[in-house]
Short mmCIF file of C-alpha atoms in Angstrom, two decimals:
data_model
loop_
_atom_site.label_atom_id
_atom_site.label_comp_id
_atom_site.label_asym_id
_atom_site.label_seq_id
_atom_site.Cartn_x
_atom_site.Cartn_y
_atom_site.Cartn_z
CA MET A 1 77.99 121.51 96.76
CA GLU A 2 74.85 123.53 95.97
CA PRO A 3 75.48 123.79 92.18
CA LEU A 4 76.30 120.08 91.99
CA LEU A 5 73.17 119.08 93.90
CA ALA A 6 71.16 121.36 91.62
CA LYS A 7 72.56 119.51 88.59
CA LEU A 8 71.61 116.17 90.09
CA THR A 9 68.14 117.45 91.01
CA ASN A 10 67.63 118.25 87.33
CA THR A 11 68.77 114.67 86.47
CA ALA A 12 71.99 115.97 84.90
CA SER A 13 75.17 113.98 85.48
CA LEU A 14 78.42 115.18 87.02
CA ASN A 15 81.62 115.26 85.03
CA TYR A 16 84.74 113.62 86.44
CA ALA A 17 86.09 116.76 88.10
CA GLU A 18 82.73 117.52 89.74
CA ALA A 19 82.35 113.94 90.96
CA LEU A 20 85.88 113.98 92.35
CA HIS A 21 85.22 117.24 94.22
CA ALA A 22 81.91 116.07 95.65
CA SER A 23 83.42 112.75 96.69
CA ARG A 24 86.32 114.48 98.44
CA GLU A 25 83.84 116.61 100.38
CA LEU A 26 81.93 113.49 101.40
CA LEU A 27 85.01 111.52 102.44
CA ASN A 28 86.59 114.45 104.29
CA GLY A 29 83.50 114.80 106.45
CA ASN A 30 82.64 118.24 105.07
CA MET A 31 79.19 117.16 103.91
CA PRO A 32 76.35 117.06 106.46
CA ASP A 33 74.60 113.69 106.63
CA ALA A 34 71.40 115.10 105.09
CA VAL A 35 73.33 116.50 102.12
CA ALA A 36 75.40 113.32 101.78
CA GLY A 37 72.25 111.20 101.82
CA ALA A 38 70.66 113.37 99.14
CA PHE A 39 73.82 113.21 97.03
CA LEU A 40 74.08 109.42 97.15
CA SER A 41 70.33 108.91 96.69
CA MET A 42 70.15 111.13 93.62
CA LEU A 43 73.08 109.35 92.00
CA GLN A 44 71.46 105.98 92.59
CA THR A 45 67.98 107.05 91.47
CA ARG A 46 69.20 108.46 88.16
CA GLY A 47 71.86 105.81 87.63
CA GLU A 48 75.58 106.38 88.12
CA THR A 49 77.76 107.31 85.14
CA ALA A 50 81.33 106.27 84.38
CA ASP A 51 82.62 109.75 85.31
CA GLU A 52 80.79 109.66 88.63
CA VAL A 53 82.06 106.18 89.46
CA ALA A 54 85.63 107.03 88.45
CA GLY A 55 85.54 110.30 90.41
CA MET A 56 84.34 108.58 93.57
CA VAL A 57 86.93 105.81 93.22
CA ALA A 58 89.74 108.32 92.67
CA ALA A 59 88.76 110.19 95.85
CA ILE A 60 88.71 106.94 97.84
CA ARG A 61 92.11 105.88 96.52
CA GLU A 62 93.60 109.24 97.49
CA LYS A 63 92.87 108.42 101.14
CA ALA A 64 93.86 104.75 100.97
CA GLN A 65 96.93 103.11 102.46
CA THR A 66 99.92 103.58 100.16
CA ILE A 67 101.34 100.26 98.97
CA PRO A 68 104.91 100.89 97.73
CA PHE A 69 104.69 98.33 94.96
CA GLN A 70 105.52 99.32 91.43
CA ALA A 71 105.34 96.64 88.76
CA VAL A 72 104.06 96.10 85.28
CA ASP A 73 101.11 93.80 84.74
CA VAL A 74 99.30 93.71 88.11
CA MET A 75 95.65 92.71 88.21
CA ASP A 76 92.70 92.03 90.51
CA ASN A 77 89.68 89.78 90.12
CA CYS A 78 86.62 90.59 92.16
CA GLY A 79 82.86 90.85 92.03
CA THR A 80 80.58 93.58 93.33
CA GLY A 81 78.44 91.11 95.29
CA GLY A 82 74.72 91.64 95.47
CA ASP A 83 73.67 88.79 93.16
CA GLY A 84 71.96 86.80 95.91
CA SER A 85 73.40 83.50 94.65
CA GLN A 86 75.04 82.49 97.97
CA SER A 87 77.79 80.84 95.92
CA PHE A 88 81.11 79.66 97.32
CA ASN A 89 84.01 82.10 97.09
CA ILE A 90 84.70 81.79 93.39
CA SER A 91 86.89 84.83 92.73
CA THR A 92 88.97 84.21 95.86
CA THR A 93 89.72 80.66 94.73
CA ALA A 94 90.34 81.80 91.17
CA ALA A 95 92.84 84.42 92.39
CA PHE A 96 95.26 81.71 93.51
CA VAL A 97 94.85 79.93 90.18
CA ILE A 98 95.60 83.12 88.25
CA ALA A 99 98.64 83.79 90.44
CA GLY A 100 99.77 80.20 89.88
CA ALA A 101 99.71 80.95 86.15
CA GLY A 102 102.33 83.66 86.70
CA ILE A 103 100.23 86.82 87.01
CA THR A 104 100.62 89.18 89.98
CA ILE A 105 97.31 89.47 91.85
CA ALA A 106 96.60 92.25 94.33
CA LYS A 107 93.46 90.62 95.75
CA HIS A 108 91.25 93.30 97.25
CA GLY A 109 88.33 92.11 99.38
CA ASN A 110 86.23 92.34 102.50
CA ARG A 111 84.16 90.38 104.94
CA SER A 112 80.64 89.37 103.99
CA VAL A 113 78.37 92.27 103.07
CA SER A 114 75.71 90.92 100.72
CA SER A 115 76.83 87.27 100.63
CA ARG A 116 77.03 84.71 103.41
CA THR A 117 80.82 84.56 103.39
CA GLY A 118 83.27 87.18 102.13
CA SER A 119 86.80 86.65 100.87
CA ALA A 120 88.28 87.87 104.15
CA ASP A 121 86.16 85.41 106.15
CA VAL A 122 87.38 82.45 104.12
CA LEU A 123 91.04 83.48 104.03
CA GLU A 124 91.03 84.15 107.76
CA LYS A 125 89.65 80.65 108.33
CA LEU A 126 92.52 79.27 106.26
CA GLY A 127 95.10 81.18 108.30
CA VAL A 128 95.94 83.89 105.76
CA PRO A 129 97.00 87.26 107.25
CA LEU A 130 94.49 90.05 106.57
CA SER A 131 95.84 93.32 107.96
CA LEU A 132 99.52 93.60 107.10
CA PRO A 133 101.76 96.68 107.02
CA ALA A 134 102.22 98.07 103.51
CA ALA A 135 105.84 96.91 103.32
CA GLU A 136 104.83 93.30 104.03
CA THR A 137 102.06 93.42 101.43
CA THR A 138 104.66 94.63 98.95
CA HIS A 139 106.96 91.75 99.91
CA LEU A 140 104.18 89.22 99.29
CA LEU A 141 103.31 90.73 95.91
CA LYS A 142 106.96 90.57 94.85
CA ASP A 143 107.81 87.12 96.18
CA ASN A 144 104.51 85.25 95.97
CA LYS A 145 102.69 87.12 93.18
CA ILE A 146 99.59 87.35 95.36
CA ALA A 147 98.65 89.23 98.52
CA PHE A 148 95.32 90.01 100.15
CA LEU A 149 94.36 93.64 100.71
CA PHE A 150 91.67 93.78 103.39
CA ALA A 151 89.39 96.68 102.48
CA PRO A 152 88.81 98.11 106.00
CA HIS A 153 92.57 98.00 106.61
CA VAL A 154 93.62 99.75 103.40
CA HIS A 155 90.66 102.18 103.47
CA PRO A 156 90.51 103.40 107.08
CA GLY A 157 88.86 106.66 105.99
CA LEU A 158 85.64 104.93 104.94
CA LYS A 159 84.35 104.24 108.46
CA GLN A 160 82.21 107.38 108.43
CA VAL A 161 80.70 106.45 105.07
CA MET A 162 79.86 102.97 106.34
CA GLN A 163 77.81 104.54 109.13
CA LEU A 164 75.95 106.67 106.58
CA ARG A 165 75.20 103.62 104.44
CA LYS A 166 73.71 101.88 107.47
CA ILE A 167 71.48 104.90 108.09
CA LEU A 168 70.33 105.13 104.45
CA ARG A 169 69.63 101.38 104.11
CA ILE A 170 69.37 101.65 100.31
CA PRO A 171 71.79 100.63 97.54
CA THR A 172 74.24 103.41 96.67
CA ILE A 173 77.26 103.90 94.45
CA PHE A 174 79.27 102.12 97.17
CA ASN A 175 77.50 98.86 96.24
CA LEU A 176 79.22 99.09 92.84
CA ILE A 177 82.68 100.47 93.41
CA GLY A 178 84.33 98.18 95.97
CA PRO A 179 86.25 96.15 93.36
CA LEU A 180 87.51 99.36 91.72
CA THR A 181 89.11 100.91 94.80
CA ASN A 182 92.22 98.73 95.02
CA PRO A 183 95.07 101.00 96.22
CA VAL A 184 97.61 99.15 94.06
CA PRO A 185 97.83 100.55 90.52
CA LEU A 186 96.32 97.88 88.28
CA ASP A 187 96.96 97.27 84.60
CA SER A 188 94.17 94.75 84.12
CA GLN A 189 91.10 93.44 85.91
CA LEU A 190 88.33 90.86 85.85
CA LEU A 191 85.27 92.54 87.31
CA GLY A 192 82.01 90.74 88.03
CA ILE A 193 78.83 92.77 88.37
CA TYR A 194 75.29 91.73 89.27
CA ARG A 195 73.69 94.30 86.94
CA ARG A 196 73.82 93.43 83.26
CA ASP A 197 72.73 96.93 82.23
CA MET A 198 75.93 98.39 83.70
CA LEU A 199 78.51 96.29 81.85
CA GLY A 200 79.48 99.04 79.42
CA MET A 201 79.41 101.80 82.02
CA MET A 202 81.70 99.87 84.36
CA ALA A 203 84.09 99.08 81.51
CA GLU A 204 84.27 102.79 80.71
CA ALA A 205 84.94 103.56 84.38
CA LEU A 206 87.79 101.04 84.35
CA HIS A 207 89.23 102.79 81.30
CA LYS A 208 89.05 106.16 83.06
CA LEU A 209 90.86 104.59 86.01
CA GLY A 210 93.75 103.48 83.83
CA ARG A 211 93.08 99.81 83.10
CA LYS A 212 94.71 98.78 79.83
CA ARG A 213 92.73 95.55 79.61
CA ALA A 214 89.72 94.30 81.52
CA ILE A 215 86.71 92.06 81.28
CA VAL A 216 83.43 92.97 82.96
CA VAL A 217 81.13 89.99 83.33
CA ASN A 218 77.54 89.36 84.33
CA GLY A 219 77.04 85.63 84.56
CA ALA A 220 74.13 83.40 83.72
CA GLY A 221 71.46 83.91 86.34
CA HIS A 222 72.76 87.47 86.79
CA MET A 223 75.68 86.33 88.92
CA ASP A 224 78.61 88.65 89.59
CA GLU A 225 80.88 85.83 88.38
CA ALA A 226 81.01 83.80 85.20
CA SER A 227 78.58 80.88 85.58
CA LEU A 228 78.24 77.38 84.16
CA ALA A 229 74.43 77.75 84.12
CA GLY A 230 74.18 79.22 80.61
CA ASP A 231 75.11 82.32 78.62
CA ASN A 232 77.45 84.79 80.30
CA HIS A 233 77.42 88.41 79.14
CA LEU A 234 80.80 90.13 78.94
CA VAL A 235 82.51 93.29 77.77
CA LEU A 236 86.21 93.20 76.88
CA LEU A 237 88.03 96.51 77.37
CA GLU A 238 91.27 96.84 75.42
CA GLU A 239 93.08 100.18 75.17
CA GLY A 240 89.79 102.03 75.58
CA LYS A 241 87.81 99.99 73.06
CA GLN A 242 84.86 97.89 74.23
CA THR A 243 83.79 94.59 72.68
CA ALA A 244 80.61 92.95 73.95
CA PHE A 245 80.14 89.19 73.63
CA THR A 246 78.48 86.19 75.22
CA LEU A 247 80.11 82.97 76.38
CA HIS A 248 78.46 79.63 77.04
CA PRO A 249 80.46 77.07 79.05
CA GLU A 250 80.10 74.43 76.34
CA GLU A 251 81.96 76.77 73.94
CA VAL A 252 85.10 76.27 76.04
CA GLY A 253 84.66 72.57 76.80
CA LEU A 254 82.93 72.87 80.17
CA SER A 255 79.69 71.24 81.27
CA VAL A 256 76.47 73.03 82.22
CA TYR A 257 75.40 73.00 85.88
CA PRO A 258 72.51 74.77 87.65
CA LEU A 259 73.28 77.67 89.96
CA GLU A 260 72.22 75.57 92.96
CA ALA A 261 75.27 73.35 92.39
CA ILE A 262 77.69 76.08 93.46
CA LYS A 263 75.94 77.25 96.61
CA GLY A 264 78.36 77.59 99.49
CA GLY A 265 78.01 77.69 103.25
CA ASP A 266 79.76 79.42 106.10
CA ALA A 267 83.44 80.37 106.13
CA ALA A 268 84.55 76.88 107.17
CA ASP A 269 82.48 75.22 104.42
CA ASN A 270 83.76 77.58 101.74
CA ALA A 271 87.33 77.23 102.91
CA GLN A 272 87.06 73.47 102.43
CA ILE A 273 85.65 73.97 98.91
CA LEU A 274 88.58 76.26 98.09
CA LEU A 275 91.06 73.67 99.35
CA ARG A 276 89.39 70.83 97.44
CA VAL A 277 89.61 72.83 94.21
CA LEU A 278 93.26 73.74 94.70
CA ASN A 279 93.99 70.12 95.59
CA GLY A 280 92.65 69.10 92.19
CA GLU A 281 89.21 67.67 92.98
CA ALA A 282 87.11 67.45 89.81
CA GLY A 283 83.54 68.69 89.55
CA VAL A 284 81.39 71.79 89.38
CA HIS A 285 83.47 73.84 91.84
CA ARG A 286 86.69 73.26 89.91
CA ASP A 287 85.02 73.94 86.54
CA THR A 288 83.52 77.19 87.82
CA VAL A 289 86.90 78.33 89.13
CA VAL A 290 88.63 77.28 85.92
CA LEU A 291 86.14 79.29 83.86
CA ASN A 292 86.65 82.42 85.94
CA ALA A 293 90.42 82.03 86.24
CA GLY A 294 90.66 81.43 82.50
CA LEU A 295 88.74 84.64 81.88
CA GLY A 296 91.06 86.44 84.29
CA ILE A 297 94.17 85.17 82.52
CA TYR A 298 92.69 86.28 79.20
CA ALA A 299 91.62 89.65 80.65
CA ASN A 300 95.21 90.16 81.77
CA GLY A 301 96.46 89.55 78.25
CA LYS A 302 98.80 86.69 79.17
CA THR A 303 97.10 84.63 76.49
CA ASN A 304 95.20 85.58 73.38
CA SER A 305 92.16 83.33 73.84
CA ILE A 306 89.79 82.23 76.56
CA HIS A 307 90.38 78.60 75.58
CA LYS A 308 94.10 79.00 76.28
CA GLY A 309 93.34 80.85 79.51
CA ILE A 310 91.26 77.93 80.72
CA LYS A 311 94.03 75.49 79.80
CA MET A 312 96.52 77.60 81.78
CA ALA A 313 94.12 77.65 84.74
CA GLN A 314 93.84 73.87 84.67
CA GLU A 315 97.63 73.56 84.56
CA SER A 316 97.98 75.98 87.48
CA ILE A 317 95.82 73.69 89.62
CA ASP A 318 97.16 70.35 88.40
CA SER A 319 100.83 71.39 88.79
CA GLY A 320 100.26 72.49 92.39
CA ALA A 321 101.26 76.08 91.58
CA ALA A 322 97.93 77.54 92.70
CA LYS A 323 98.00 75.65 96.01
CA ALA A 324 101.59 76.80 96.58
CA LYS A 325 100.49 80.44 96.40
CA LEU A 326 97.97 79.86 99.18
CA GLN A 327 100.44 77.85 101.26
CA TYR A 328 102.99 80.67 101.06
CA LEU A 329 100.47 83.07 102.63
CA ILE A 330 99.55 80.58 105.35
CA ASP A 331 103.22 79.90 106.14
CA TYR A 332 103.92 83.63 106.21
CA LYS A 333 101.29 84.06 108.90
CA GLN A 334 102.78 81.19 110.91
CA LYS A 335 106.24 82.81 110.73
CA GLU A 336 104.68 85.97 112.16
CA VAL A 337 103.13 84.04 115.03
CA THR A 338 106.32 82.16 115.95
CA SER A 339 108.77 85.02 115.45
#
């Protein structure tokens, strides 16, 4: 590690191979806490690069639970958190809408870290199973086109790192990479990030990790989701090429709402919002979900325009297809309990 720390001390960046090696050392417990703290702090102070992010993610995925699911056209939609908006669980709700539109979603998520309520908290409140054996996760992906991958369950080797993060008490690369560490091989992704200056870097990291198509979004108000509050800043990744653009909700037929309109509550409150959206209730929550699900459908490449993606998202809700995806997961849990 000495040569790599020397590079970082001189504000040089690590290439992919170096980042992968250093990350393996960290995750395997071969790095003393003082060295690990210095390593993570120097990355954060200088600003992480796409190679460093991709190398860390690759090392994490090497130690993750193996999900024996091989399919073309699998995606995830997730935000990094950290935007301080205290919004309801937008990407979790949108995941069911995207799945209802016919796209396989390996929904990777966790309990609350920087927000009031995480995806796992809400899904648990709804009765969705969190920690399933790999074979059952595979079954759900095949039969239901959506399954939830609970981060602590699929990444058991990260417990030591979590303790280190608590000791450091500063943002590190781990505040950025959660949505990238899905153990299922993904073809496409909708990634929300709270830092607008990292849109291009994160798109490049996604490319290095094998995504064929992706959208990285920083929403109006610097949300880690697309927002109805104004201009959203996005980067489209397609076969390695990046295209930056902005999107205002009125451009796709949606109304403008302030950020305060989408504030959520605890897990029970946010679960009820999710259900109301999937049951077809009109308003700001539905429109926010439709915007994000439409972007996800477009990011996947199932349609060639955001307008069409939004139309497909609306149809997914109104037909009951999105709600059926959630109900399948709830019923699956009930079968487990009664069997």
